[in-house]
Coordinates of N, CA and C in Angstrom, one line a residue:
X814 N 0.8 -1.2 0.0 CA 0.0 0.0 0.0 C 0.9 1.2 0.0
X815 N 0.7 2.1 -0.9 CA 1.4 3.4 -1.0 C 0.7 4.4 -0.2
X816 N 1.5 5.1 0.7 CA 1.0 6.2 1.5 C 1.2 7.5 0.8
X817 N 0.0 8.2 0.5 CA 0.1 9.4 -0.2 C -1.0 10.3 0.3
X818 N -0.7 11.6 0.5 CA -1.7 12.6 0.9 C -2.1 13.5 -0.3
X819 N -1.7 13.1 -1.5 CA -1.9 13.9 -2.7 C -3.4 13.9 -3.0
X820 N -4.0 15.1 -3.2 CA -5.4 15.2 -3.5 C -5.5 16.0 -4.8
X821 N -5.3 15.4 -5.9 CA -5.2 16.1 -7.2 C -6.5 16.8 -7.7
X822 N -6.3 17.8 -8.5 CA -7.5 18.3 -9.2 C -7.8 17.4 -10.4
X823 N -9.1 16.9 -10.4 CA -9.5 15.9 -11.3 C -10.8 16.4 -12.0
X824 N -10.9 16.3 -13.3 CA -12.1 16.6 -14.1 C -12.7 15.3 -14.5
X825 N -14.0 15.0 -14.1 CA -14.7 13.8 -14.4 C -15.7 14.1 -15.6
X826 N -16.0 13.0 -16.3 CA -17.0 13.2 -17.4 C -18.4 12.9 -16.9
X827 N -18.6 12.4 -15.7 CA -19.9 12.2 -15.2 C -20.0 12.4 -13.7
X828 N -21.1 12.7 -13.1 CA -21.2 12.9 -11.7 C -20.9 11.7 -10.8
X829 N -20.6 11.9 -9.6 CA -20.2 10.9 -8.7 C -21.2 9.7 -8.6
X830 N -22.5 10.1 -8.6 CA -23.5 9.0 -8.4 C -23.7 8.1 -9.6
X831 N -23.0 8.5 -10.7 CA -23.1 7.6 -11.9 C -21.8 6.8 -12.2
X832 N -20.9 6.8 -11.3 CA -19.6 6.2 -11.5 C -19.5 4.7 -11.0
X833 N -20.3 4.3 -10.1 CA -20.1 3.0 -9.5 C -20.2 1.9 -10.5
X834 N -19.3 1.0 -10.4 CA -19.2 -0.2 -11.2 C -19.0 0.0 -12.7
X835 N -18.5 1.2 -13.1 CA -18.2 1.5 -14.4 C -16.7 1.3 -14.6
X836 N -16.2 1.0 -15.9 CA -14.8 1.0 -16.1 C -14.2 2.4 -16.1
X837 N -13.1 2.5 -15.4 CA -12.5 3.8 -15.2 C -11.3 4.0 -16.2
X838 N -11.3 5.1 -16.9 CA -10.2 5.5 -17.8 C -9.6 6.8 -17.2
X839 N -8.3 6.7 -16.7 CA -7.6 7.8 -16.1 C -6.8 8.4 -17.2
X840 N -6.9 9.8 -17.3 CA -6.2 10.5 -18.4 C -5.0 11.3 -17.7
X841 N -3.8 11.2 -18.3 CA -2.7 12.0 -17.8 C -2.2 12.8 -19.0
X842 N -2.2 14.1 -18.8 CA -1.9 15.1 -19.8 C -0.3 15.2 -20.0
X843 N 0.1 15.9 -21.0 CA 1.5 16.1 -21.3 C 2.1 17.3 -20.6
X844 N 3.3 17.5 -20.9 CA 4.2 18.6 -20.4 C 3.5 20.0 -20.7
X845 N 3.4 20.8 -19.7 CA 2.8 22.2 -19.8 C 1.4 22.2 -20.1
X846 N 0.7 21.1 -20.0 CA -0.8 21.1 -20.3 C -1.5 21.1 -19.0
X847 N -2.8 20.6 -19.0 CA -3.6 20.7 -17.8 C -4.7 19.6 -17.9
X848 N -5.5 19.5 -16.9 CA -6.5 18.5 -16.7 C -7.7 18.6 -17.7
X849 N -7.9 19.8 -18.2 CA -9.0 20.0 -19.1 C -8.7 19.7 -20.6
X850 N -7.5 19.3 -20.9 CA -7.0 19.1 -22.2 C -7.6 17.7 -22.7
X851 N -7.2 16.6 -22.1 CA -7.6 15.3 -22.7 C -9.0 15.0 -22.5
X852 N -9.7 15.7 -21.5 CA -11.1 15.4 -21.3 C -11.9 15.7 -22.6
X853 N -11.3 16.5 -23.5 CA -12.0 16.8 -24.8 C -12.0 15.6 -25.7
X854 N -11.3 14.5 -25.4 CA -11.4 13.3 -26.1 C -12.6 12.5 -25.9
X855 N -13.4 12.8 -24.8 CA -14.5 12.0 -24.4 C -15.5 11.6 -25.5
X856 N -15.9 12.5 -26.4 CA -16.8 12.1 -27.5 C -16.3 11.0 -28.4
X857 N -14.9 10.8 -28.4 CA -14.3 9.9 -29.3 C -14.0 8.6 -28.6
X858 N -14.4 8.4 -27.4 CA -14.1 7.2 -26.6 C -15.4 6.5 -26.2
X859 N -15.4 5.2 -26.0 CA -16.6 4.5 -25.7 C -17.3 5.1 -24.5
X860 N -18.6 5.2 -24.6 CA -19.4 5.9 -23.6 C -19.5 5.2 -22.3
X861 N -19.2 3.9 -22.3 CA -19.3 3.1 -21.1 C -18.3 3.6 -20.0
X862 N -17.2 4.2 -20.4 CA -16.1 4.5 -19.5 C -16.4 5.8 -18.7
X863 N -16.1 5.7 -17.4 CA -15.9 7.0 -16.6 C -14.5 7.5 -16.8
X864 N -14.5 8.8 -17.2 CA -13.2 9.4 -17.5 C -12.8 10.3 -16.3
X865 N -11.5 10.2 -15.9 CA -11.0 11.0 -14.8 C -9.7 11.6 -15.4
X866 N -9.7 12.9 -15.6 CA -8.5 13.6 -16.2 C -7.8 14.3 -15.0
X867 N -6.6 14.0 -14.8 CA -5.9 14.4 -13.6 C -4.8 15.5 -13.9
X868 N -4.8 16.5 -13.1 CA -3.8 17.6 -13.2 C -2.5 17.1 -12.6
X869 N -1.4 17.4 -13.3 CA -0.1 17.1 -12.8 C 0.2 18.0 -11.6
X870 N 1.1 17.6 -10.7 CA 1.3 18.3 -9.4 C 2.0 19.6 -9.4
X871 N 2.8 19.9 -10.5 CA 3.8 21.0 -10.5 C 3.4 22.1 -11.5
X872 N 3.0 23.3 -11.1 CA 2.7 24.4 -12.0 C 4.0 24.8 -12.7
X873 N 3.9 25.0 -14.0 CA 5.1 25.5 -14.8 C 4.6 26.2 -16.0
X874 N 5.0 27.4 -16.2 CA 4.6 28.1 -17.4 C 3.1 28.2 -17.5
X875 N 2.6 27.9 -18.7 CA 1.2 28.0 -18.9 C 0.4 26.8 -18.4
X876 N 1.0 25.8 -17.8 CA 0.3 24.6 -17.4 C 1.0 24.0 -16.2
X877 N 1.1 22.6 -16.3 CA 1.6 21.8 -15.2 C 2.5 20.7 -15.8
X878 N 3.3 20.2 -14.9 CA 4.2 19.1 -15.3 C 4.3 18.0 -14.2
X879 N 4.5 16.8 -14.6 CA 4.6 15.7 -13.6 C 6.0 15.7 -13.0
X880 N 7.0 16.0 -13.8 CA 8.4 16.0 -13.3 C 9.2 16.8 -14.4
X881 N 10.5 17.1 -14.1 CA 11.2 17.8 -15.2 C 11.5 16.9 -16.4
X882 N 11.7 17.6 -17.5 CA 12.0 16.8 -18.7 C 13.3 16.1 -18.5
X883 N 13.5 15.0 -19.2 CA 14.6 14.1 -18.9 C 16.0 14.8 -19.3
X884 N 15.9 15.7 -20.2 CA 17.2 16.4 -20.5 C 17.4 17.7 -19.7
X885 N 16.6 18.0 -18.7 CA 16.8 19.2 -17.9 C 17.7 18.9 -16.7
X886 N 18.5 19.8 -16.2 CA 19.4 19.6 -15.2 C 18.8 19.2 -13.9
X887 N 17.6 19.6 -13.6 CA 16.9 19.2 -12.3 C 16.1 17.9 -12.4
X888 N 16.2 17.2 -13.6 CA 15.6 15.9 -13.7 C 16.3 14.9 -12.8
X889 N 15.5 14.0 -12.1 CA 16.0 12.9 -11.4 C 15.0 11.8 -11.4
X890 N 15.4 10.6 -11.4 CA 14.4 9.5 -11.3 C 13.6 9.5 -10.0
X891 N 14.2 10.1 -8.9 CA 13.5 10.2 -7.7 C 12.3 11.1 -7.9
X892 N 12.4 12.1 -8.7 CA 11.2 13.0 -8.9 C 10.1 12.3 -9.7
X893 N 10.5 11.4 -10.6 CA 9.6 10.6 -11.3 C 8.9 9.7 -10.3
X894 N 9.6 9.0 -9.4 CA 9.1 8.1 -8.5 C 8.1 8.8 -7.5
X895 N 8.4 10.0 -7.1 CA 7.5 10.7 -6.2 C 6.1 11.0 -6.9
X896 N 6.2 11.4 -8.2 CA 5.0 11.6 -8.9 C 4.2 10.4 -9.1
X897 N 4.8 9.3 -9.4 CA 4.2 8.0 -9.7 C 3.6 7.5 -8.4
X898 N 4.3 7.6 -7.3 CA 3.7 7.1 -6.0 C 2.5 7.9 -5.6
X899 N 2.5 9.2 -5.9 CA 1.3 10.0 -5.6 C 0.1 9.6 -6.4
X900 N 0.3 9.3 -7.7 CA -0.7 8.8 -8.5 C -1.2 7.4 -8.0
X901 N -0.3 6.6 -7.6 CA -0.7 5.3 -7.1 C -1.6 5.4 -5.9
X902 N -1.1 6.3 -5.0 CA -1.9 6.5 -3.7 C -3.3 7.0 -4.0
X903 N -3.5 7.9 -5.0 CA -4.8 8.3 -5.4 C -5.6 7.2 -6.1
X904 N -5.0 6.4 -6.9 CA -5.7 5.3 -7.6 C -6.2 4.3 -6.6
X905 N -5.4 4.0 -5.6 CA -5.8 3.1 -4.6 C -7.1 3.5 -3.9
X906 N -7.3 4.8 -3.8 CA -8.5 5.3 -3.2 C -9.8 5.3 -4.0
X907 N -9.6 5.1 -5.3 CA -10.8 5.2 -6.2 C -11.1 3.9 -7.0
X908 N -10.1 3.0 -7.1 CA -10.3 1.9 -8.0 C -11.4 0.9 -7.6
X909 N -11.6 0.8 -6.3 CA -12.6 -0.2 -5.8 C -14.0 0.0 -6.3
X910 N -14.3 1.3 -6.7 CA -15.6 1.6 -7.2 C -15.8 1.1 -8.6
X911 N -14.8 0.7 -9.3 CA -14.9 0.5 -10.8 C -14.6 -0.9 -11.2
X912 N -15.2 -1.3 -12.3 CA -15.1 -2.7 -12.8 C -13.7 -2.9 -13.4
X913 N -13.0 -1.9 -13.8 CA -11.6 -2.0 -14.3 C -11.0 -0.7 -14.3
X914 N -9.6 -0.6 -14.4 CA -8.9 0.6 -14.5 C -8.0 0.6 -15.7
X915 N -8.1 1.6 -16.6 CA -7.2 1.7 -17.7 C -6.6 3.1 -17.6
X916 N -5.3 3.2 -17.9 CA -4.5 4.4 -17.9 C -4.2 4.9 -19.3
X917 N -4.5 6.2 -19.6 CA -4.2 6.8 -20.9 C -3.4 8.0 -20.7
X918 N -2.2 8.1 -21.4 CA -1.4 9.2 -21.2 C -0.9 9.7 -22.6
X919 N -0.8 11.1 -22.7 CA -0.3 11.7 -23.9 C 1.1 12.3 -23.5
X920 N 2.1 12.0 -24.4 CA 3.4 12.5 -24.3 C 4.0 12.1 -22.9
X921 N 4.4 13.1 -22.1 CA 4.9 12.8 -20.7 C 3.8 12.0 -19.9
X922 N 2.6 12.2 -20.2 CA 1.5 11.5 -19.6 C 1.6 10.0 -19.8
X923 N 2.1 9.6 -21.0 CA 2.4 8.1 -21.3 C 3.5 7.6 -20.3
X924 N 4.5 8.5 -20.1 CA 5.5 8.0 -19.1 C 5.0 7.8 -17.8
X925 N 4.0 8.6 -17.3 CA 3.3 8.5 -16.1 C 2.5 7.2 -16.1
X926 N 1.7 7.0 -17.1 CA 0.8 5.8 -17.2 C 1.7 4.5 -17.2
X927 N 2.7 4.4 -18.0 CA 3.5 3.2 -18.0 C 4.3 3.0 -16.7
X928 N 4.7 4.1 -16.1 CA 5.5 4.0 -14.8 C 4.6 3.5 -13.7
X929 N 3.3 3.9 -13.7 CA 2.4 3.4 -12.7 C 2.2 1.9 -12.9
X930 N 2.0 1.5 -14.2 CA 1.9 0.1 -14.5 C 3.1 -0.7 -14.0
X931 N 4.3 -0.2 -14.3 CA 5.5 -0.9 -14.0 C 5.8 -1.0 -12.5
X932 N 5.4 0.0 -11.8 CA 5.5 0.0 -10.3 C 4.5 -0.9 -9.6
X933 N 3.3 -0.9 -10.1 CA 2.2 -1.6 -9.5 C 1.4 -2.3 -10.6
X934 N 1.9 -3.4 -11.2 CA 1.1 -4.1 -12.3 C -0.3 -4.5 -11.9
X935 N -0.6 -4.6 -10.6 CA -1.9 -5.0 -10.2 C -3.0 -3.9 -10.3
X936 N -2.5 -2.6 -10.5 CA -3.4 -1.5 -10.4 C -4.2 -1.2 -11.7
X937 N -3.6 -1.7 -12.9 CA -4.2 -1.3 -14.2 C -4.4 -2.5 -15.0
X938 N -5.6 -2.5 -15.7 CA -5.9 -3.6 -16.6 C -5.3 -3.4 -18.0
X939 N -5.1 -2.2 -18.4 CA -4.6 -1.8 -19.7 C -4.0 -0.4 -19.7
X940 N -3.2 -0.1 -20.7 CA -2.6 1.2 -20.8 C -2.7 1.7 -22.3
X941 N -3.0 2.9 -22.5 CA -3.0 3.6 -23.8 C -2.0 4.7 -23.7
X942 N -1.0 4.6 -24.7 CA 0.0 5.7 -24.7 C -0.1 6.4 -26.1
X943 N -0.1 7.7 -26.1 CA -0.2 8.5 -27.3 C 0.9 9.5 -27.4
X944 N 1.7 9.3 -28.5 CA 2.9 10.2 -28.7 C 3.8 10.3 -27.5
X945 N 4.0 9.2 -26.9 CA 4.8 9.3 -25.6 C 5.9 8.3 -25.6
X946 N 6.3 7.9 -24.3 CA 7.4 7.1 -24.1 C 7.4 6.5 -22.7
X947 N 8.2 5.5 -22.5 CA 8.4 4.9 -21.1 C 9.8 5.4 -20.6
X948 N 9.8 5.6 -19.3 CA 11.0 6.0 -18.6 C 12.0 4.9 -18.5
X949 N 13.3 5.2 -18.8 CA 14.3 4.2 -18.6 C 14.4 3.9 -17.1
X950 N 14.5 2.6 -16.8 CA 14.5 2.1 -15.4 C 15.8 2.4 -14.7
X951 N 15.6 2.7 -13.4 CA 16.8 2.9 -12.5 C 16.5 2.1 -11.2
X952 N 17.5 1.4 -10.8 CA 17.4 0.6 -9.6 C 16.3 -0.5 -9.7
X953 N 15.6 -0.7 -8.5 CA 14.6 -1.8 -8.5 C 13.2 -1.2 -8.3
X954 N 13.0 0.1 -8.6 CA 11.7 0.7 -8.4 C 10.6 0.1 -9.2
X955 N 10.8 -0.3 -10.4 CA 9.8 -0.9 -11.3 C 9.8 -2.4 -11.1
X956 N 8.6 -3.0 -11.1 CA 8.5 -4.5 -11.0 C 8.3 -5.0 -12.4
X957 N 9.2 -4.8 -13.3 CA 9.1 -5.3 -14.7 C 9.1 -6.8 -14.8
X958 N 9.6 -7.5 -13.8 CA 9.6 -9.0 -13.8 C 8.2 -9.5 -13.7
X959 N 7.4 -8.9 -12.8 CA 6.0 -9.3 -12.6 C 5.2 -8.9 -13.9
X960 N 5.5 -7.7 -14.4 CA 4.8 -7.2 -15.6 C 5.1 -8.2 -16.8
X961 N 6.3 -8.7 -16.9 CA 6.6 -9.6 -18.0 C 5.8 -10.9 -17.9
X962 N 5.5 -11.3 -16.7 CA 4.6 -12.5 -16.5 C 3.2 -12.2 -16.9
X963 N 2.7 -11.0 -16.6 CA 1.3 -10.7 -16.9 C 1.1 -10.3 -18.3
X964 N 2.0 -9.5 -18.9 CA 1.9 -9.0 -20.2 C 0.5 -8.3 -20.5
X965 N 0.2 -7.2 -19.8 CA -1.1 -6.6 -20.0 C -1.2 -5.9 -21.4
X966 N -2.4 -5.7 -21.9 CA -2.5 -5.0 -23.2 C -2.1 -3.5 -23.1
X967 N -1.3 -3.1 -24.1 CA -0.8 -1.8 -24.3 C -1.1 -1.3 -25.7
X968 N -1.7 -0.2 -25.8 CA -1.8 0.5 -27.1 C -0.8 1.7 -27.2
X969 N 0.0 1.7 -28.2 CA 1.0 2.8 -28.3 C 0.9 3.4 -29.7
X970 N 0.4 4.6 -29.8 CA 0.2 5.3 -31.1 C 1.1 6.5 -31.2
X971 N 1.7 6.7 -32.3 CA 2.6 7.9 -32.5 C 2.6 8.3 -34.0
X972 N 3.0 9.5 -34.3 CA 3.1 10.0 -35.7 C 4.5 9.8 -36.2
X973 N 4.6 9.6 -37.5 CA 5.9 9.4 -38.2 C 6.7 10.6 -38.4
X974 N 6.1 11.8 -38.1 CA 6.9 13.0 -38.1 C 6.9 13.7 -36.8
X975 N 6.7 13.0 -35.7 CA 6.8 13.5 -34.3 C 8.3 13.8 -34.0
X976 N 8.6 15.1 -33.9 CA 10.0 15.6 -33.6 C 10.2 15.8 -32.1
X977 N 9.2 15.6 -31.3 CA 9.3 15.9 -29.8 C 10.0 14.8 -29.0
X978 N 9.6 13.6 -29.2 CA 10.1 12.5 -28.5 C 11.4 12.0 -29.1
X979 N 12.5 12.1 -28.4 CA 13.8 11.7 -29.0 C 13.9 10.3 -29.4
X980 N 14.6 10.0 -30.4 CA 14.7 8.6 -31.0 C 15.2 7.6 -30.0
X981 N 16.2 7.9 -29.1 CA 16.6 6.9 -28.1 C 15.5 6.5 -27.2
X982 N 14.6 7.5 -26.9 CA 13.4 7.1 -26.0 C 12.4 6.2 -26.8
X983 N 12.2 6.5 -28.0 CA 11.4 5.7 -28.9 C 11.9 4.3 -28.9
X984 N 13.2 4.1 -29.1 CA 13.8 2.8 -29.2 C 13.7 2.1 -27.9
X985 N 14.0 2.8 -26.8 CA 13.8 2.2 -25.4 C 12.4 1.7 -25.2
X986 N 11.4 2.5 -25.5 CA 10.0 2.2 -25.3 C 9.6 1.0 -26.1
X987 N 10.1 1.0 -27.4 CA 9.8 -0.2 -28.3 C 10.3 -1.5 -27.6
X988 N 11.5 -1.5 -27.2 CA 12.1 -2.7 -26.6 C 11.4 -3.1 -25.3
X989 N 11.1 -2.1 -24.5 CA 10.4 -2.4 -23.2 C 9.0 -2.9 -23.5
X990 N 8.2 -2.3 -24.4 CA 6.9 -2.7 -24.7 C 6.8 -4.1 -25.2
X991 N 7.7 -4.4 -26.1 CA 7.7 -5.8 -26.7 C 8.1 -6.9 -25.7
X992 N 8.9 -6.5 -24.8 CA 9.3 -7.5 -23.8 C 8.4 -7.7 -22.6
X993 N 7.6 -6.7 -22.3 CA 6.8 -6.7 -21.1 C 5.3 -6.6 -21.2
X994 N 4.8 -6.3 -22.4 CA 3.4 -6.1 -22.6 C 2.9 -6.9 -23.8
X995 N 1.6 -7.0 -23.9 CA 1.0 -7.4 -25.2 C 0.7 -6.1 -26.0
X996 N 1.7 -5.7 -26.7 CA 1.6 -4.3 -27.3 C 1.0 -4.3 -28.7
X997 N 0.1 -3.3 -28.9 CA -0.4 -2.9 -30.2 C 0.3 -1.6 -30.5
X998 N 1.2 -1.5 -31.5 CA 1.9 -0.3 -31.9 C 1.4 0.2 -33.2
X999 N 1.0 1.4 -33.3 CA 0.5 2.0 -34.5 C 1.3 3.3 -34.8
X1000 N 1.7 3.4 -36.1 CA 2.4 4.6 -36.6 C 1.6 5.3 -37.6
X1001 N 1.3 6.6 -37.5 CA 0.4 7.3 -38.3 C 1.1 8.3 -39.3
X1002 N 0.9 8.1 -40.5 CA 1.6 8.9 -41.6 C 1.1 10.3 -41.5
X1003 N 2.1 11.2 -41.5 CA 1.8 12.7 -41.5 C 1.4 13.3 -40.2
X1004 N 1.5 12.5 -39.1 CA 1.1 13.0 -37.8 C 2.3 13.4 -37.0
X1005 N 2.2 14.6 -36.5 CA 3.3 15.1 -35.7 C 3.1 14.8 -34.2
X1006 N 3.4 15.7 -33.3 CA 3.2 15.4 -31.9 C 1.8 15.7 -31.5
X1007 N 0.9 14.9 -31.9 CA -0.5 15.2 -31.7 C -1.4 13.9 -31.7
X1008 N -2.7 14.1 -31.8 CA -3.6 13.0 -31.9 C -4.5 13.2 -33.1
X1009 N -4.9 12.2 -33.8 CA -5.9 12.4 -34.9 C -7.0 11.5 -34.9
X1010 N -8.1 11.7 -35.6 CA -9.3 10.9 -35.5 C -9.0 9.4 -35.8
X1011 N -8.2 9.0 -36.9 CA -8.0 7.6 -37.1 C -7.4 6.9 -35.8
X1012 N -6.4 7.6 -35.2 CA -5.8 7.1 -34.0 C -6.9 6.8 -32.9
X1013 N -7.8 7.8 -32.7 CA -8.8 7.7 -31.7 C -9.8 6.6 -32.0
X1014 N -10.0 6.3 -33.3 CA -10.8 5.2 -33.7 C -10.1 3.9 -33.3
X1015 N -8.8 3.8 -33.4 CA -8.1 2.6 -33.0 C -8.1 2.5 -31.5
X1016 N -8.0 3.6 -30.8 CA -8.0 3.5 -29.3 C -9.3 3.0 -28.9
X1017 N -10.4 3.5 -29.4 CA -11.8 3.1 -29.0 C -11.9 1.6 -29.3
X1018 N -11.4 1.1 -30.4 CA -11.5 -0.3 -30.8 C -10.7 -1.1 -29.7
X1019 N -9.5 -0.7 -29.4 CA -8.7 -1.3 -28.4 C -9.4 -1.4 -27.1
X1020 N -10.0 -0.3 -26.6 CA -10.7 -0.3 -25.3 C -11.9 -1.2 -25.3
X1021 N -12.6 -1.3 -26.4 CA -13.8 -2.2 -26.5 C -13.3 -3.7 -26.4
X1022 N -12.3 -4.0 -27.2 CA -11.9 -5.4 -27.3 C -11.0 -5.9 -26.1
X1023 N -10.2 -5.0 -25.5 CA -9.3 -5.4 -24.5 C -9.8 -5.1 -23.1
X1024 N -10.7 -4.2 -22.9 CA -11.2 -3.8 -21.6 C -12.7 -4.1 -21.4
X1025 N -13.5 -3.6 -22.3 CA -15.0 -3.8 -22.1 C -15.3 -5.3 -22.3
X1026 N -14.7 -6.0 -23.2 CA -15.0 -7.4 -23.4 C -14.5 -8.2 -22.2
X1027 N -13.4 -7.8 -21.6 CA -12.9 -8.5 -20.4 C -13.8 -8.3 -19.3
X1028 N -14.3 -7.0 -19.1 CA -15.2 -6.7 -18.1 C -16.5 -7.6 -18.2
X1029 N -16.9 -7.8 -19.4 CA -18.2 -8.5 -19.6 C -18.0 -10.0 -19.2
X1030 N -16.8 -10.5 -19.3 CA -16.5 -11.9 -19.0 C -16.3 -12.1 -17.5
X1031 N -16.2 -11.1 -16.7 CA -15.9 -11.2 -15.3 C -17.2 -11.6 -14.6

């Protein structure tokens, strides 16, 4: 059990009284963005899901960040771990109400989603990563051995002209995803560091087949 007193700002797509026993889809925004960004994807996602869009803990510039960029001098893996542990503490407080938990992250938000999965493979049923990456492991913080045994479903979509995520991170994420998850990897022609309707169509299909169908079998 992770001890956390973090009480994040969260935007939900439905009122509290309508959330019980629904599949939960937690949204993690990217660098310098905010919790109202990804909630705009709601019309393109299966209506069965309760969406919770979470604000990153650190105000920066026009928005918020989960931790410093990997190439910044104040970056450290410890700062990643603190952010991830806070998310885990919050998730432990909400997951019991829901039939399943799926994590969706854009850009740095994908790093958060995959890091939560790697730290606590028991907390998420599936992960969706959009134009993002996984954090290179340090020490024994991640439980990748347990993850390799479970191989949960992962959707990873990105554009072929995305200039934001450095190629070494893409290569690392590719190797990690292939070794530890049941990965669906999609590359979109002409897409930069963004999301497009074809990708969201594939995300919705993934969520229906990998999450809603599994919920129905329980």
